[in-house]
């Protein structure tokens, strides 16, 4: 319940919020949204890139996110990026490190092969579970930690 008062009248209104779970796997950023985040933070987290379980094989539902990245890279040919894979902490540290690096390599390979992005502009790196952005204690946090980031290379 909210109350606003000015010198002539008082307004009372009720705001109803409904909690809804968002499937991060379905979030696809446009090239404009990628640009906005990169300009503001020097990086962008991309959740729409999906891989087969315990694999670096890209799933078909990743295409929209990969297309947005390619579109952005074509529009910004002078920029170079680290493509950084991240995992949750469910596996062993060395396994997660290798899996995240392999996944970053898959993204780079797709962009180079499918869209002709120069391989000299993209640097695949794996961060494993070393850089969480949420707790790994619940699935919602683990889902946030499983991501690919584009980090502008200076």
Tab-separated table of N, CA and C in Angstrom, residues 13 53 72 77:
chain	number	residue	atom	x	y	z
A	13	UNK	N	-2.772	3.908	-3.325
A	13	UNK	CA	-2.841	2.839	-4.309
A	13	UNK	C	-2.094	1.625	-3.799
A	53	UNK	N	25.399	-31.626	-21.254
A	53	UNK	CA	25.857	-31.897	-19.897
A	53	UNK	C	27.271	-32.470	-19.914
A	72	UNK	N	27.450	-8.207	-32.916
A	72	UNK	CA	28.190	-7.167	-32.195
A	72	UNK	C	29.649	-7.117	-32.669
A	77	UNK	N	34.711	-4.080	-35.302
A	77	UNK	CA	35.865	-4.870	-35.765
A	77	UNK	C	37.200	-4.530	-35.113
